[in-house]
PDB file of C-alpha atoms in Angstrom:
ATOM      1  CA  MET A   1      -3.718  13.868 -10.214  1.00 62.00           C
ATOM      2  CA  ARG A   2      -0.743  15.922  -8.249  1.00 82.00           C
ATOM      3  CA  LYS A   3       0.806  14.084  -4.956  1.00 85.00           C
ATOM      4  CA  ASP A   4      -0.833  16.822  -2.680  1.00 86.00           C
ATOM      5  CA  THR A   5      -4.653  16.159  -3.594  1.00 88.00           C
ATOM      6  CA  VAL A   6      -4.018  12.222  -3.876  1.00 89.00           C
ATOM      7  CA  GLY A   7      -2.054  12.456  -0.295  1.00 90.00           C
ATOM      8  CA  GLU A   8      -4.753  14.554   1.472  1.00 89.00           C
ATOM      9  CA  TRP A   9      -8.084  11.768  -0.500  1.00 85.00           C
ATOM     10  CA  ILE A  10      -5.638   9.102   1.755  1.00 87.00           C
ATOM     11  CA  LEU A  11      -5.294  10.358   5.145  1.00 88.00           C
ATOM     12  CA  ARG A  12      -9.181  11.507   4.412  1.00 84.00           C
ATOM     13  CA  LEU A  13      -9.586   7.582   4.797  1.00 82.00           C
ATOM     14  CA  VAL A  14      -8.598   7.701   8.234  1.00 84.00           C
ATOM     15  CA  MET A  15      -8.652  11.022   9.844  1.00 84.00           C
ATOM     16  CA  PRO A  16     -11.569  13.750   9.578  1.00 81.00           C
ATOM     17  CA  GLY A  17     -11.131  16.274   6.853  1.00 81.00           C
ATOM     18  CA  GLU A  18      -9.797  19.395   7.790  1.00 85.00           C
ATOM     19  CA  ARG A  19      -6.983  17.600   9.443  1.00 88.00           C
ATOM     20  CA  ALA A  20      -6.344  15.470   6.670  1.00 90.00           C
ATOM     21  CA  THR A  21      -6.371  18.873   4.655  1.00 91.00           C
ATOM     22  CA  ALA A  22      -4.223  20.461   7.242  1.00 93.00           C
ATOM     23  CA  ALA A  23      -1.639  17.473   8.050  1.00 94.00           C
ATOM     24  CA  VAL A  24      -1.017  17.546   4.168  1.00 93.00           C
ATOM     25  CA  GLY A  25      -0.211  21.129   4.253  1.00 93.00           C
ATOM     26  CA  ASP A  26       2.540  20.267   6.679  1.00 93.00           C
ATOM     27  CA  LEU A  27       3.706  17.661   4.589  1.00 93.00           C
ATOM     28  CA  LEU A  28       3.984  19.996   1.553  1.00 91.00           C
ATOM     29  CA  GLU A  29       5.602  22.664   3.330  1.00 91.00           C
ATOM     30  CA  ASP A  30       7.730  19.851   5.039  1.00 89.00           C
ATOM     31  CA  SER A  31       8.361  18.427   1.724  1.00 88.00           C
ATOM     32  CA  ALA A  32       9.833  21.619  -0.204  1.00 84.00           C
ATOM     33  CA  GLY A  33      13.350  20.704  -0.884  1.00 83.00           C
ATOM     34  CA  ARG A  34      13.346  17.089  -1.064  1.00 87.00           C
ATOM     35  CA  ASP A  35      12.424  14.342  -3.029  1.00 86.00           C
ATOM     36  CA  SER A  36       8.701  12.782  -3.576  1.00 86.00           C
ATOM     37  CA  SER A  37       9.483   9.456  -1.692  1.00 92.00           C
ATOM     38  CA  TRP A  38       9.603  11.659   1.635  1.00 92.00           C
ATOM     39  CA  PHE A  39       6.103  12.619   0.692  1.00 92.00           C
ATOM     40  CA  TRP A  40       4.864   8.765   0.005  1.00 94.00           C
ATOM     41  CA  THR A  41       7.209   7.130   2.981  1.00 94.00           C
ATOM     42  CA  THR A  42       6.193  10.059   5.549  1.00 93.00           C
ATOM     43  CA  LEU A  43       2.383  10.095   4.457  1.00 94.00           C
ATOM     44  CA  ALA A  44       2.400   5.785   4.764  1.00 94.00           C
ATOM     45  CA  TRP A  45       3.807   5.617   8.240  1.00 93.00           C
ATOM     46  CA  THR A  46       0.680   9.166   9.411  1.00 93.00           C
ATOM     47  CA  VAL A  47      -1.828   6.815   8.018  1.00 92.00           C
ATOM     48  CA  GLY A  48       0.310   3.399  10.181  1.00 91.00           C
ATOM     49  CA  SER A  49       0.735   5.008  13.347  1.00 91.00           C
ATOM     50  CA  THR A  50      -3.043   7.245  12.969  1.00 90.00           C
ATOM     51  CA  VAL A  51      -4.827   4.156  12.724  1.00 90.00           C
ATOM     52  CA  TRP A  52      -3.123   2.223  15.115  1.00 89.00           C
ATOM     53  CA  ARG A  53      -3.799   4.657  17.281  1.00 88.00           C
ATOM     54  CA  GLU A  54      -7.379   4.213  16.400  1.00 86.00           C
ATOM     55  CA  MET A  55      -7.120   0.519  17.058  1.00 87.00           C
ATOM     56  CA  HIS A  56      -4.744   1.049  20.134  1.00 85.00           C
ATOM     57  CA  THR A  57      -7.882   4.082  21.262  1.00 85.00           C
ATOM     58  CA  HIS A  58     -11.065   2.247  20.564  1.00 87.00           C
ATOM     59  CA  VAL A  59     -10.549  -1.211  20.799  1.00 89.00           C
ATOM     60  CA  TRP A  60     -13.681  -2.554  22.843  1.00 92.00           C
ATOM     61  CA  ARG A  61     -16.124  -0.259  20.601  1.00 91.00           C
ATOM     62  CA  LEU A  62     -14.377  -1.316  16.777  1.00 92.00           C
ATOM     63  CA  ALA A  63     -14.234  -5.102  18.101  1.00 93.00           C
ATOM     64  CA  GLY A  64     -17.873  -5.091  19.380  1.00 95.00           C
ATOM     65  CA  ILE A  65     -18.899  -2.972  15.790  1.00 94.00           C
ATOM     66  CA  THR A  66     -16.663  -5.751  14.156  1.00 92.00           C
ATOM     67  CA  THR A  67     -18.632  -8.840  15.489  1.00 94.00           C
ATOM     68  CA  ALA A  68     -21.384  -7.709  14.737  1.00 95.00           C
ATOM     69  CA  GLY A  69     -20.867  -7.053  11.556  1.00 93.00           C
ATOM     70  CA  PHE A  70     -19.848 -10.872  10.865  1.00 92.00           C
ATOM     71  CA  PHE A  71     -22.825 -12.237  13.136  1.00 92.00           C
ATOM     72  CA  LEU A  72     -24.469  -9.725  10.305  1.00 93.00           C
ATOM     73  CA  LEU A  73     -22.218 -11.473   7.398  1.00 88.00           C
ATOM     74  CA  VAL A  74     -24.027 -15.120   8.571  1.00 87.00           C
ATOM     75  CA  ILE A  75     -27.447 -14.016   8.502  1.00 90.00           C
ATOM     76  CA  LEU A  76     -27.524 -12.465   5.437  1.00 87.00           C
ATOM     77  CA  GLY A  77     -25.564 -15.396   4.420  1.00 81.00           C
ATOM     78  CA  LEU A  78     -27.970 -17.808   6.522  1.00 83.00           C
ATOM     79  CA  GLY A  79     -30.942 -15.765   4.715  1.00 83.00           C
ATOM     80  CA  ALA A  80     -29.235 -16.490   1.214  1.00 77.00           C
ATOM     81  CA  ASN A  81     -28.736 -19.441   1.481  1.00 77.00           C
ATOM     82  CA  LEU A  82     -32.576 -20.719   2.454  1.00 82.00           C
ATOM     83  CA  ALA A  83     -33.970 -18.945  -0.737  1.00 78.00           C
ATOM     84  CA  ALA A  84     -31.625 -20.333  -2.656  1.00 74.00           C
ATOM     85  CA  GLN A  85     -32.751 -23.948  -1.359  1.00 77.00           C
ATOM     86  CA  ALA A  86     -36.090 -22.615  -1.511  1.00 81.00           C
ATOM     87  CA  ALA A  87     -36.178 -21.163  -5.909  1.00 76.00           C
ATOM     88  CA  TRP A  88     -34.097 -24.923  -5.890  1.00 75.00           C
ATOM     89  CA  ALA A  89     -37.305 -27.041  -4.427  1.00 80.00           C
ATOM     90  CA  ILE A  90     -39.953 -24.770  -6.438  1.00 82.00           C
ATOM     91  CA  LEU A  91     -37.582 -24.944 -10.031  1.00 77.00           C
ATOM     92  CA  HIS A  92     -37.462 -29.188  -9.080  1.00 77.00           C
ATOM     93  CA  PHE A  93     -41.439 -29.164  -8.118  1.00 81.00           C
ATOM     94  CA  VAL A  94     -42.329 -27.170 -11.385  1.00 79.00           C
ATOM     95  CA  ARG A  95     -40.044 -29.996 -13.866  1.00 74.00           C
ATOM     96  CA  ASP A  96     -41.435 -32.800 -12.303  1.00 78.00           C
ATOM     97  CA  HIS A  97     -45.245 -31.929 -11.790  1.00 82.00           C
ATOM     98  CA  THR A  98     -45.369 -29.970 -15.056  1.00 80.00           C
ATOM     99  CA  GLY A  99     -43.276 -31.522 -17.045  1.00 71.00           C
ATOM    100  CA  VAL A 100     -41.696 -27.714 -18.203  1.00 69.00           C
ATOM    101  CA  GLU A 101     -37.417 -28.934 -19.095  1.00 64.00           C
ATOM    102  CA  LEU A 102     -35.795 -26.199 -17.299  1.00 61.00           C
ATOM    103  CA  LEU A 103     -32.314 -25.449 -17.468  1.00 57.00           C
ATOM    104  CA  LEU A 104     -31.068 -27.163 -14.165  1.00 57.00           C
ATOM    105  CA  PRO A 105     -27.365 -28.229 -14.356  1.00 52.00           C
ATOM    106  CA  GLY A 106     -27.592 -30.334 -11.446  1.00 56.00           C
ATOM    107  CA  ASP A 107     -28.600 -31.326  -7.567  1.00 54.00           C
ATOM    108  CA  SER A 108     -25.466 -29.333  -6.153  1.00 53.00           C
ATOM    109  CA  LEU A 109     -26.115 -24.922  -5.765  1.00 49.00           C
ATOM    110  CA  PRO A 110     -22.733 -24.780  -6.241  1.00 46.00           C
ATOM    111  CA  THR A 111     -23.319 -25.685  -9.935  1.00 50.00           C
ATOM    112  CA  ALA A 112     -26.628 -24.242 -10.738  1.00 57.00           C
ATOM    113  CA  VAL A 113     -27.847 -21.063 -11.942  1.00 60.00           C
ATOM    114  CA  PRO A 114     -29.493 -20.302  -8.243  1.00 59.00           C
ATOM    115  CA  GLY A 115     -25.964 -21.472  -6.570  1.00 63.00           C
ATOM    116  CA  TRP A 116     -24.127 -19.489  -9.021  1.00 67.00           C
ATOM    117  CA  ILE A 117     -25.976 -16.018  -7.653  1.00 70.00           C
ATOM    118  CA  VAL A 118     -25.340 -17.381  -4.482  1.00 69.00           C
ATOM    119  CA  LEU A 119     -22.464 -17.546  -4.500  1.00 71.00           C
ATOM    120  CA  SER A 120     -22.161 -13.647  -6.043  1.00 74.00           C
ATOM    121  CA  TYR A 121     -23.868 -12.910  -3.686  1.00 76.00           C
ATOM    122  CA  LEU A 122     -22.330 -13.755  -0.874  1.00 74.00           C
ATOM    123  CA  ARG A 123     -18.762 -13.138  -2.018  1.00 76.00           C
ATOM    124  CA  LEU A 124     -19.517  -9.717  -2.792  1.00 83.00           C
ATOM    125  CA  LEU A 125     -22.232  -8.116  -2.242  1.00 87.00           C
ATOM    126  CA  VAL A 126     -22.445  -9.110   1.582  1.00 87.00           C
ATOM    127  CA  PRO A 127     -19.377  -8.509   2.612  1.00 90.00           C
ATOM    128  CA  PHE A 128     -19.715  -4.971   1.013  1.00 92.00           C
ATOM    129  CA  GLU A 129     -22.507  -4.321   2.374  1.00 92.00           C
ATOM    130  CA  VAL A 130     -21.797  -5.308   6.196  1.00 93.00           C
ATOM    131  CA  ALA A 131     -18.665  -3.325   5.237  1.00 93.00           C
ATOM    132  CA  ARG A 132     -20.593  -0.542   4.924  1.00 93.00           C
ATOM    133  CA  TRP A 133     -23.459  -1.106   7.221  1.00 93.00           C
ATOM    134  CA  VAL A 134     -19.744  -1.566  10.497  1.00 93.00           C
ATOM    135  CA  ALA A 135     -18.597   1.848   8.027  1.00 90.00           C
ATOM    136  CA  ARG A 136     -21.750   4.024   8.641  1.00 90.00           C
ATOM    137  CA  ARG A 137     -21.252   3.378  12.680  1.00 90.00           C
ATOM    138  CA  VAL A 138     -17.873   4.296  13.000  1.00 86.00           C
ATOM    139  CA  ARG A 139     -17.294   7.257  11.030  1.00 81.00           C
ATOM    140  CA  GLY A 140     -14.062   8.695  11.105  1.00 76.00           C
ATOM    141  CA  ARG A 141     -12.679   4.996  11.721  1.00 80.00           C
ATOM    142  CA  GLU A 142     -13.134   2.916   9.025  1.00 85.00           C
ATOM    143  CA  LEU A 143      -9.788   1.851   7.655  1.00 86.00           C
ATOM    144  CA  SER A 144      -8.954   1.351  11.263  1.00 87.00           C
ATOM    145  CA  ALA A 145     -13.046  -1.216  11.317  1.00 90.00           C
ATOM    146  CA  TRP A 146     -12.008  -2.460   8.829  1.00 91.00           C
ATOM    147  CA  LEU A 147      -8.296  -3.956   9.344  1.00 91.00           C
ATOM    148  CA  VAL A 148      -9.904  -5.018  12.919  1.00 92.00           C
ATOM    149  CA  MET A 149     -12.101  -6.658  10.451  1.00 92.00           C
ATOM    150  CA  MET A 150      -9.713  -8.581   8.749  1.00 92.00           C
ATOM    151  CA  LEU A 151      -8.055  -9.654  11.985  1.00 91.00           C
ATOM    152  CA  LEU A 152     -11.514 -10.564  13.591  1.00 91.00           C
ATOM    153  CA  TRP A 153     -13.635 -12.281  11.102  1.00 91.00           C
ATOM    154  CA  PRO A 154     -10.994 -14.897  10.682  1.00 91.00           C
ATOM    155  CA  VAL A 155     -11.110 -16.352  14.346  1.00 91.00           C
ATOM    156  CA  LEU A 156     -15.019 -15.909  14.394  1.00 91.00           C
ATOM    157  CA  ALA A 157     -15.426 -17.723  11.296  1.00 87.00           C
ATOM    158  CA  ALA A 158     -13.211 -20.715  12.557  1.00 88.00           C
ATOM    159  CA  TRP A 159     -14.933 -20.269  16.663  1.00 89.00           C
ATOM    160  CA  THR A 160     -18.410 -20.745  14.862  1.00 85.00           C
ATOM    161  CA  LYS A 161     -17.510 -23.130  12.120  1.00 82.00           C
ATOM    162  CA  SER A 162     -19.223 -20.779   9.125  1.00 77.00           C
ATOM    163  CA  PRO A 163     -17.806 -20.670   5.991  1.00 75.00           C
ATOM    164  CA  TYR A 164     -15.685 -17.761   5.323  1.00 76.00           C
ATOM    165  CA  GLU A 165     -13.707 -16.911   1.995  1.00 80.00           C
ATOM    166  CA  PHE A 166     -10.450 -14.564   3.315  1.00 84.00           C
ATOM    167  CA  VAL A 167      -9.853 -12.934  -0.009  1.00 86.00           C
ATOM    168  CA  TRP A 168     -13.573 -12.006  -1.458  1.00 84.00           C
ATOM    169  CA  ALA A 169     -14.120 -10.340   2.132  1.00 86.00           C
ATOM    170  CA  ALA A 170     -10.967  -9.187   1.913  1.00 89.00           C
ATOM    171  CA  LEU A 171     -11.548  -7.057  -0.874  1.00 90.00           C
ATOM    172  CA  PHE A 172     -14.778  -5.969  -0.901  1.00 91.00           C
ATOM    173  CA  SER A 173     -15.111  -5.611   2.815  1.00 92.00           C
ATOM    174  CA  PHE A 174     -12.643  -2.945   1.751  1.00 93.00           C
ATOM    175  CA  LEU A 175     -14.326  -1.406  -0.979  1.00 93.00           C
ATOM    176  CA  GLY A 176     -17.443  -0.937   0.765  1.00 92.00           C
ATOM    177  CA  VAL A 177     -14.910   0.853   4.057  1.00 90.00           C
ATOM    178  CA  VAL A 178     -13.365   3.146   1.271  1.00 88.00           C
ATOM    179  CA  CYS A 179     -17.338   3.626  -0.433  1.00 90.00           C
ATOM    180  CA  GLU A 180     -18.563   4.734   2.661  1.00 88.00           C
ATOM    181  CA  ARG A 181     -15.654   6.827   3.500  1.00 83.00           C
ATOM    182  CA  TRP A 182     -16.223   8.475  -0.388  1.00 81.00           C
ATOM    183  CA  ARG A 183     -20.241   8.840   0.176  1.00 83.00           C
ATOM    184  CA  THR A 184     -18.857  10.741   3.709  1.00 77.00           C
ATOM    185  CA  ILE A 185     -16.821  12.982   2.652  1.00 74.00           C
ATOM    186  CA  ARG A 186     -18.863  14.076  -0.515  1.00 74.00           C
ATOM    187  CA  PHE A 187     -21.572  15.071   1.667  1.00 72.00           C
ATOM    188  CA  ASP A 188     -19.237  17.043   4.147  1.00 68.00           C
ATOM    189  CA  SER A 189     -18.096  18.778   0.737  1.00 66.00           C
ATOM    190  CA  LEU A 190     -21.336  19.503  -0.227  1.00 66.00           C
ATOM    191  CA  THR A 191     -22.857  20.878   3.329  1.00 66.00           C
ATOM    192  CA  GLN A 192     -19.693  22.659   3.662  1.00 59.00           C
ATOM    193  CA  GLY A 193     -20.544  24.397   1.127  1.00 49.00           C
TER     194      GLY A 193
ATOM    195  CA  MET B   1      -9.895  13.424  41.009  1.00 66.00           C
ATOM    196  CA  GLN B   2      -6.464  11.903  39.487  1.00 75.00           C
ATOM    197  CA  PRO B   3      -4.244  13.714  38.028  1.00 79.00           C
ATOM    198  CA  VAL B   4      -3.244  14.218  34.609  1.00 83.00           C
ATOM    199  CA  THR B   5       0.094  11.842  33.256  1.00 88.00           C
ATOM    200  CA  LEU B   6       1.654  12.541  30.837  1.00 93.00           C
ATOM    201  CA  GLY B   7       4.155  11.382  29.204  1.00 92.00           C
ATOM    202  CA  GLU B   8       7.655  12.581  27.834  1.00 93.00           C
ATOM    203  CA  PHE B   9       6.919  12.953  24.522  1.00 95.00           C
ATOM    204  CA  GLU B  10       3.411  14.962  25.661  1.00 95.00           C
ATOM    205  CA  GLN B  11       5.378  16.755  28.097  1.00 96.00           C
ATOM    206  CA  VAL B  12       8.313  17.461  25.392  1.00 96.00           C
ATOM    207  CA  VAL B  13       4.913  18.987  22.532  1.00 97.00           C
ATOM    208  CA  LEU B  14       3.540  20.725  25.595  1.00 97.00           C
ATOM    209  CA  LEU B  15       6.077  22.371  26.747  1.00 97.00           C
ATOM    210  CA  THR B  16       7.188  23.544  22.867  1.00 97.00           C
ATOM    211  CA  ILE B  17       3.836  24.677  21.776  1.00 97.00           C
ATOM    212  CA  LEU B  18       4.325  27.252  24.920  1.00 97.00           C
ATOM    213  CA  ARG B  19       7.329  27.646  23.469  1.00 96.00           C
ATOM    214  CA  LEU B  20       6.144  28.710  20.336  1.00 96.00           C
ATOM    215  CA  GLY B  21       3.156  30.733  20.769  1.00 94.00           C
ATOM    216  CA  ASP B  22       0.824  31.918  18.182  1.00 93.00           C
ATOM    217  CA  ALA B  23       3.557  30.305  15.906  1.00 94.00           C
ATOM    218  CA  ALA B  24       2.642  26.707  17.165  1.00 96.00           C
ATOM    219  CA  TYR B  25       1.807  24.113  14.261  1.00 96.00           C
ATOM    220  CA  GLY B  26       2.851  20.173  12.950  1.00 94.00           C
ATOM    221  CA  VAL B  27       5.454  22.394  11.526  1.00 94.00           C
ATOM    222  CA  SER B  28       6.928  24.590  13.428  1.00 95.00           C
ATOM    223  CA  ILE B  29       6.372  22.503  16.294  1.00 96.00           C
ATOM    224  CA  ARG B  30       8.593  19.055  14.605  1.00 95.00           C
ATOM    225  CA  LYS B  31      11.418  21.657  13.996  1.00 94.00           C
ATOM    226  CA  GLU B  32      11.243  23.451  17.571  1.00 96.00           C
ATOM    227  CA  ILE B  33      11.926  19.541  18.623  1.00 96.00           C
ATOM    228  CA  ALA B  34      14.703  19.047  16.468  1.00 95.00           C
ATOM    229  CA  VAL B  35      16.593  21.880  17.824  1.00 94.00           C
ATOM    230  CA  HIS B  36      16.515  21.534  21.026  1.00 93.00           C
ATOM    231  CA  THR B  37      15.833  17.812  21.708  1.00 93.00           C
ATOM    232  CA  ASP B  38      18.848  16.356  19.183  1.00 86.00           C
ATOM    233  CA  ARG B  39      15.113  14.481  17.830  1.00 88.00           C
ATOM    234  CA  GLU B  40      13.311  14.968  14.698  1.00 88.00           C
ATOM    235  CA  PRO B  41      10.021  13.551  15.305  1.00 91.00           C
ATOM    236  CA  SER B  42       8.207  11.884  12.417  1.00 90.00           C
ATOM    237  CA  PRO B  43       4.937  13.463  12.225  1.00 91.00           C
ATOM    238  CA  GLY B  44       2.686  10.431  11.786  1.00 90.00           C
ATOM    239  CA  ALA B  45       3.638  10.283  16.359  1.00 91.00           C
ATOM    240  CA  LEU B  46       3.305  14.540  16.540  1.00 94.00           C
ATOM    241  CA  TYR B  47      -0.060  14.089  14.791  1.00 93.00           C
ATOM    242  CA  THR B  48      -1.705  11.032  16.926  1.00 92.00           C
ATOM    243  CA  THR B  49       0.063  13.079  20.139  1.00 94.00           C
ATOM    244  CA  LEU B  50      -1.336  15.935  19.564  1.00 95.00           C
ATOM    245  CA  ASP B  51      -4.726  14.299  19.147  1.00 92.00           C
ATOM    246  CA  ARG B  52      -4.619  12.717  21.721  1.00 92.00           C
ATOM    247  CA  LEU B  53      -3.585  15.815  23.761  1.00 96.00           C
ATOM    248  CA  GLU B  54      -6.666  17.509  22.047  1.00 95.00           C
ATOM    249  CA  GLU B  55      -9.072  14.724  22.819  1.00 91.00           C
ATOM    250  CA  ARG B  56      -8.014  14.818  26.967  1.00 93.00           C
ATOM    251  CA  GLY B  57      -8.439  19.108  26.511  1.00 95.00           C
ATOM    252  CA  LEU B  58      -4.804  19.874  27.298  1.00 97.00           C
ATOM    253  CA  VAL B  59      -4.384  21.471  23.676  1.00 97.00           C
ATOM    254  CA  THR B  60      -6.617  22.833  21.592  1.00 97.00           C
ATOM    255  CA  SER B  61      -6.452  23.466  17.556  1.00 96.00           C
ATOM    256  CA  SER B  62      -7.432  26.010  15.652  1.00 95.00           C
ATOM    257  CA  LEU B  63      -7.328  26.530  11.301  1.00 93.00           C
ATOM    258  CA  GLY B  64      -5.274  29.334   9.887  1.00 91.00           C
ATOM    259  CA  ASP B  65      -5.552  31.585   6.317  1.00 85.00           C
ATOM    260  CA  PRO B  66      -4.595  29.183   3.467  1.00 85.00           C
ATOM    261  CA  THR B  67      -0.889  29.389   1.720  1.00 84.00           C
ATOM    262  CA  PRO B  68       0.038  28.887  -1.306  1.00 83.00           C
ATOM    263  CA  GLN B  69       3.143  27.092  -0.815  1.00 80.00           C
ATOM    264  CA  ARG B  70       0.620  24.613   1.142  1.00 86.00           C
ATOM    265  CA  GLY B  71      -0.949  24.501  -1.865  1.00 84.00           C
ATOM    266  CA  GLY B  72      -3.681  25.911  -0.450  1.00 88.00           C
ATOM    267  CA  ARG B  73      -4.129  24.523   2.542  1.00 91.00           C
ATOM    268  CA  ALA B  74      -4.703  25.758   6.010  1.00 92.00           C
ATOM    269  CA  LYS B  75      -2.271  25.459   9.155  1.00 94.00           C
ATOM    270  CA  ARG B  76      -4.027  24.221  12.384  1.00 95.00           C
ATOM    271  CA  PHE B  77      -2.545  25.871  15.024  1.00 97.00           C
ATOM    272  CA  PHE B  78      -2.009  24.696  18.225  1.00 97.00           C
ATOM    273  CA  LYS B  79      -2.309  25.968  22.476  1.00 97.00           C
ATOM    274  CA  VAL B  80      -2.477  25.172  25.788  1.00 97.00           C
ATOM    275  CA  SER B  81      -5.065  25.173  27.717  1.00 97.00           C
ATOM    276  CA  ALA B  82      -5.136  25.834  30.918  1.00 96.00           C
ATOM    277  CA  LYS B  83      -5.402  22.169  32.236  1.00 96.00           C
ATOM    278  CA  GLY B  84      -2.661  21.247  30.411  1.00 96.00           C
ATOM    279  CA  VAL B  85      -0.435  24.203  31.216  1.00 96.00           C
ATOM    280  CA  GLU B  86      -1.193  22.965  34.761  1.00 95.00           C
ATOM    281  CA  ALA B  87      -0.897  19.336  34.187  1.00 95.00           C
ATOM    282  CA  VAL B  88       2.874  20.135  32.510  1.00 95.00           C
ATOM    283  CA  ALA B  89       4.299  22.923  35.490  1.00 95.00           C
ATOM    284  CA  ARG B  90       2.977  19.844  38.143  1.00 94.00           C
ATOM    285  CA  VAL B  91       4.583  17.134  36.351  1.00 94.00           C
ATOM    286  CA  GLN B  92       8.168  19.159  36.068  1.00 93.00           C
ATOM    287  CA  ARG B  93       7.658  19.921  39.754  1.00 93.00           C
ATOM    288  CA  GLY B  94       8.240  16.528  40.679  1.00 92.00           C
ATOM    289  CA  TYR B  95      11.198  16.741  38.661  1.00 90.00           C
ATOM    290  CA  ARG B  96      12.616  18.794  39.750  1.00 90.00           C
ATOM    291  CA  ARG B  97      12.201  18.417  43.117  1.00 93.00           C
ATOM    292  CA  LEU B  98      13.774  14.481  42.354  1.00 91.00           C
ATOM    293  CA  LEU B  99      16.629  15.899  40.525  1.00 88.00           C
ATOM    294  CA  GLN B 100      17.242  18.309  44.173  1.00 88.00           C
ATOM    295  CA  GLY B 101      19.862  17.560  45.861  1.00 84.00           C
ATOM    296  CA  VAL B 102      21.409  14.479  43.259  1.00 86.00           C
ATOM    297  CA  THR B 103      24.323  14.931  41.269  1.00 83.00           C
ATOM    298  CA  LEU B 104      25.009  13.256  38.065  1.00 81.00           C
ATOM    299  CA  PRO B 105      28.175  11.839  36.919  1.00 82.00           C
ATOM    300  CA  GLY B 106      29.518  13.759  34.402  1.00 78.00           C
ATOM    301  CA  VAL B 107      27.110  16.349  34.144  1.00 76.00           C
ATOM    302  CA  SER B 108      28.119  19.951  35.365  1.00 67.00           C
ATOM    303  CA  HIS B 109      24.696  21.308  35.921  1.00 60.00           C
ATOM    304  CA  ALA B 110      21.727  19.690  35.234  1.00 53.00           C
TER     305      ALA B 110
END
């Protein structure tokens, strides 16, 4: 894949489509006669300064949306835990009262099958979906919103004493943000002909 | 109504766009700034400043035709709006008034 195509895709994560296209055109024109490291370094600086400006200019809006996202994360987590507890109780009830031998390896949630499902849901799907929910509310500023999430969510988790796994949340919320941005780009390119 | 305030780099960018007229786009603005101010702003700093000026209504932008040396990508041309001209003129008038009667040591003329 050509460097300008990749560069444009990266820039489209932080700025509207036509601006990203023009900016990559500028970088391509300016990089004539220079080595390709100049192109990538300048692109990285452009992404960094754009994200910093977005965070700086829209800090309260981004903080508000990502805080709402965090509480959505907690609510979905609690809901999943309650559902797992209910499923667990039903399985035990069936085993104890019908004599049907169910494969229940232990009483603690993480070692059991429902526990594994809940953990996967909490670690993978919830951050992914919450990040997409946040990204839809801050179109064009998805990457800035993700950075605010990564700064704010650990603080909120410590403050509310909620269980929070930074690595899983960072990874899957990033994928959610990129997925939503990609969907927007695809939609824009389809509607623009 | 509060008068529009301008940072130093914002003034440099506005004056450069005014100098370039219809040929003001990312690369030409950067080159013109480098020629006249002995500093080369990074593209990132320039784009964020241009976006901020556009959000404040001090410049407008439009896309030109795609060109082959840019991989078929259009240039984004900038123009200073009437509000931008008024703002930069007011700030420059202030500088000139401040300089009147001031002798800068070691400088023949400011």
